[in-house]
Amino acid sequence: MHREKDHSRKVVPIERYKSHTASRKDERIDCVFLTGSKNDAAMAGRMVASRGIRIHHASSLRQARLFLAISRATVLLVNARFDGGDWRDGLQLLARNRLPAVLVVAIPEFDGSLWVEALREGACDVIPQPFRSDELIRVIESASECATRTEARRALATRPATLVESLDGADRTKSS
């Protein structure tokens, strides 16, 4: 007797992905951590690995730009100060290269004025060091969701203009 396999148990309904209700385990988040310390990056990677978050260590702005482009990371985590710059340079990197990621600033100790300044100038969030794993996970997941929503809004904002332009061009072609 020939028996067909029931593939429906392995298929996840498309609506689940469209509504963004897929479980966190189904998604992987890539985060670039711009820091001069390999140990800090490795420790952060271990803290978040169980949640499907991958940390890519970058020791310079150039490496960060490369990792952001290659990995399609949605989060750039930067130390407030690093070799060759500070968090503002990370913010400029994202803006200048139009990368679909958001900035999270890691500060070595609580500094209320730095916290407010970073948020006011465009950072998505600020997190104190040393990291607590639950807090690091929460901040990276939240920042990634913010980056995804922002990118979706950008995509929607550009589509109608393109559609209108193409329809406008089509109308002109017919009348001539």
CSV table of C-alpha atoms in Angstrom, one decimal:
chain,number,residue,atom,x,y,z
A,1,MET,CA,0.0,0.0,0.0
A,2,HIS,CA,1.4,3.4,-1.1
A,3,ARG,CA,1.1,6.1,1.6
A,4,GLU,CA,1.6,9.8,0.8
A,5,LYS,CA,3.4,11.9,3.3
A,6,ASP,CA,1.5,14.6,5.1
A,7,HIS,CA,3.7,17.7,4.5
A,8,SER,CA,1.2,20.1,6.1
A,9,ARG,CA,2.6,19.5,9.6
A,10,LYS,CA,5.9,21.0,8.5
A,11,VAL,CA,4.5,24.0,6.6
A,12,VAL,CA,4.0,27.3,8.6
A,13,PRO,CA,1.1,29.3,7.3
A,14,ILE,CA,2.2,32.4,5.3
A,15,GLU,CA,-0.2,34.5,7.4
A,16,ARG,CA,1.9,33.8,10.4
A,17,TYR,CA,4.9,35.5,8.8
A,18,LYS,CA,2.9,38.3,7.4
A,19,SER,CA,1.5,39.2,10.7
A,20,HIS,CA,4.9,38.9,12.4
A,21,THR,CA,3.6,36.5,14.9
A,22,ALA,CA,6.2,33.8,14.2
A,23,SER,CA,8.1,32.8,17.3
A,24,ARG,CA,11.4,34.4,18.1
A,25,LYS,CA,13.1,31.0,17.6
A,26,ASP,CA,12.1,31.0,14.0
A,27,GLU,CA,14.0,34.3,13.4
A,28,ARG,CA,17.7,35.0,13.7
A,29,ILE,CA,18.9,38.5,14.6
A,30,ASP,CA,22.3,39.7,13.5
A,31,CYS,CA,24.0,42.4,15.6
A,32,VAL,CA,27.3,44.0,15.0
A,33,PHE,CA,29.2,44.9,18.2
A,34,LEU,CA,31.7,47.7,17.6
A,35,THR,CA,34.2,47.4,20.5
A,36,GLY,CA,37.9,47.2,21.0
A,37,SER,CA,37.5,44.1,23.2
A,38,LYS,CA,37.2,40.7,21.7
A,39,ASN,CA,36.4,39.3,25.2
A,40,ASP,CA,33.4,41.7,25.6
A,41,ALA,CA,32.1,40.7,22.1
A,42,ALA,CA,32.5,37.0,22.8
A,43,MET,CA,30.8,37.3,26.2
A,44,ALA,CA,27.9,39.2,24.7
A,45,GLY,CA,27.6,36.6,22.0
A,46,ARG,CA,27.4,33.8,24.6
A,47,MET,CA,24.7,35.8,26.5
A,48,VAL,CA,22.4,36.1,23.6
A,49,ALA,CA,23.1,32.9,21.5
A,50,SER,CA,20.2,30.9,23.1
A,51,ARG,CA,17.7,33.4,21.7
A,52,GLY,CA,18.9,33.2,18.1
A,53,ILE,CA,21.0,36.4,18.2
A,54,ARG,CA,24.3,36.4,16.5
A,55,ILE,CA,27.0,38.9,17.5
A,56,HIS,CA,29.6,39.9,14.9
A,57,HIS,CA,32.6,41.6,16.5
A,58,ALA,CA,34.0,44.7,14.7
A,59,SER,CA,37.0,46.5,16.0
A,60,SER,CA,36.7,49.5,13.6
A,61,LEU,CA,34.1,51.5,11.8
A,62,ARG,CA,35.3,50.0,8.5
A,63,GLN,CA,34.8,46.5,9.8
A,64,ALA,CA,31.4,47.5,11.2
A,65,ARG,CA,30.3,48.8,7.8
A,66,LEU,CA,31.4,45.5,6.2
A,67,PHE,CA,29.7,43.3,8.7
A,68,LEU,CA,26.5,45.3,8.5
A,69,ALA,CA,26.4,45.0,4.8
A,70,ILE,CA,27.4,41.3,4.6
A,71,SER,CA,25.2,40.0,7.5
A,72,ARG,CA,22.3,42.3,6.9
A,73,ALA,CA,22.4,43.0,10.7
A,74,THR,CA,19.6,45.1,12.0
A,75,VAL,CA,21.5,46.3,15.1
A,76,LEU,CA,24.8,48.2,15.5
A,77,LEU,CA,25.8,48.0,19.2
A,78,VAL,CA,28.7,50.4,19.9
A,79,ASN,CA,30.7,51.3,22.9
A,80,ALA,CA,30.2,54.9,23.8
A,81,ARG,CA,33.9,55.3,23.0
A,82,PHE,CA,36.0,53.0,20.9
A,83,ASP,CA,39.4,53.1,19.1
A,84,GLY,CA,39.0,55.7,16.4
A,85,GLY,CA,35.7,57.2,17.5
A,86,ASP,CA,32.6,57.3,19.6
A,87,TRP,CA,28.9,56.5,19.3
A,88,ARG,CA,28.3,59.5,17.1
A,89,ASP,CA,30.5,58.0,14.4
A,90,GLY,CA,28.4,54.8,14.5
A,91,LEU,CA,25.3,56.9,14.0
A,92,GLN,CA,26.9,58.7,11.1
A,93,LEU,CA,28.0,55.4,9.6
A,94,LEU,CA,24.4,54.2,9.5
A,95,ALA,CA,23.1,57.4,8.0
A,96,ARG,CA,25.8,57.9,5.5
A,97,ASN,CA,25.6,54.4,4.1
A,98,ARG,CA,21.8,54.2,4.4
A,99,LEU,CA,22.1,50.9,6.2
A,100,PRO,CA,18.9,49.3,7.5
A,101,ALA,CA,20.1,49.0,11.1
A,102,VAL,CA,19.6,51.0,14.3
A,103,LEU,CA,22.2,52.1,16.9
A,104,VAL,CA,22.4,50.9,20.5
A,105,VAL,CA,25.0,52.6,22.7
A,106,ALA,CA,26.8,50.7,25.4
A,107,ILE,CA,27.9,52.9,28.2
A,108,PRO,CA,30.4,51.8,30.9
A,109,GLU,CA,28.5,53.4,33.8
A,110,PHE,CA,25.3,55.2,34.2
A,111,ASP,CA,25.6,58.7,32.7
A,112,GLY,CA,22.2,60.3,32.4
A,113,SER,CA,23.3,63.2,30.2
A,114,LEU,CA,25.0,60.8,27.7
A,115,TRP,CA,21.9,58.6,27.8
A,116,VAL,CA,19.6,61.5,26.9
A,117,GLU,CA,22.0,62.9,24.3
A,118,ALA,CA,22.3,59.6,22.5
A,119,LEU,CA,18.5,59.1,22.3
A,120,ARG,CA,17.9,62.7,21.3
A,121,GLU,CA,20.5,62.4,18.4
A,122,GLY,CA,19.0,59.2,17.0
A,123,ALA,CA,20.2,56.2,18.9
A,124,CYS,CA,17.5,53.6,19.3
A,125,ASP,CA,18.5,52.6,22.8
A,126,VAL,CA,21.3,52.8,25.4
A,127,ILE,CA,22.4,49.9,27.6
A,128,PRO,CA,24.8,50.0,30.6
A,129,GLN,CA,27.8,47.8,30.9
A,130,PRO,CA,28.6,45.2,32.2
A,131,PHE,CA,25.7,43.6,30.4
A,132,ARG,CA,23.1,41.5,32.0
A,133,SER,CA,22.0,38.8,29.6
A,134,ASP,CA,18.2,39.4,30.0
A,135,GLU,CA,18.6,43.1,29.5
A,136,LEU,CA,21.0,42.6,26.5
A,137,ILE,CA,18.5,40.2,24.9
A,138,ARG,CA,15.6,42.6,25.4
A,139,VAL,CA,17.4,45.6,24.0
A,140,ILE,CA,18.7,43.8,20.9
A,141,GLU,CA,15.3,42.2,20.2
A,142,SER,CA,13.6,45.5,20.6
A,143,ALA,CA,16.1,47.4,18.5
A,144,SER,CA,15.8,44.8,15.7
A,145,GLU,CA,12.0,45.1,15.7
A,146,CYS,CA,12.4,48.8,15.5
A,147,ALA,CA,14.8,48.5,12.5
A,148,THR,CA,12.5,46.1,10.8
A,149,ARG,CA,9.5,48.4,11.2
A,150,THR,CA,11.5,51.4,10.0
A,151,GLU,CA,12.7,49.6,6.9
A,152,ALA,CA,9.1,48.5,6.1
A,153,ARG,CA,7.9,52.1,6.4
A,154,ARG,CA,10.7,53.2,4.1
A,155,ALA,CA,9.8,50.6,1.6
A,156,LEU,CA,6.1,51.5,1.7
A,157,ALA,CA,6.9,55.2,1.4
A,158,THR,CA,8.8,54.7,-1.8
A,159,ARG,CA,6.5,52.2,-3.5
A,160,PRO,CA,3.5,54.7,-4.1
A,161,ALA,CA,5.8,57.3,-5.6
A,162,THR,CA,7.2,54.8,-8.0
A,163,LEU,CA,3.8,53.5,-8.9
A,164,VAL,CA,2.4,57.0,-9.5
A,165,GLU,CA,5.4,57.9,-11.6
A,166,SER,CA,5.0,54.8,-13.8
A,167,LEU,CA,1.2,55.4,-14.2
A,168,ASP,CA,1.9,59.1,-15.0
A,169,GLY,CA,4.4,58.0,-17.6
A,170,ALA,CA,1.9,55.5,-19.0
A,171,ASP,CA,-0.7,58.2,-19.4
A,172,ARG,CA,1.6,60.5,-21.2
A,173,THR,CA,2.6,57.7,-23.6
A,174,LYS,CA,-1.0,56.9,-24.5
A,175,SER,CA,-2.0,60.5,-25.2
A,176,SER,CA,1.0,61.2,-27.5
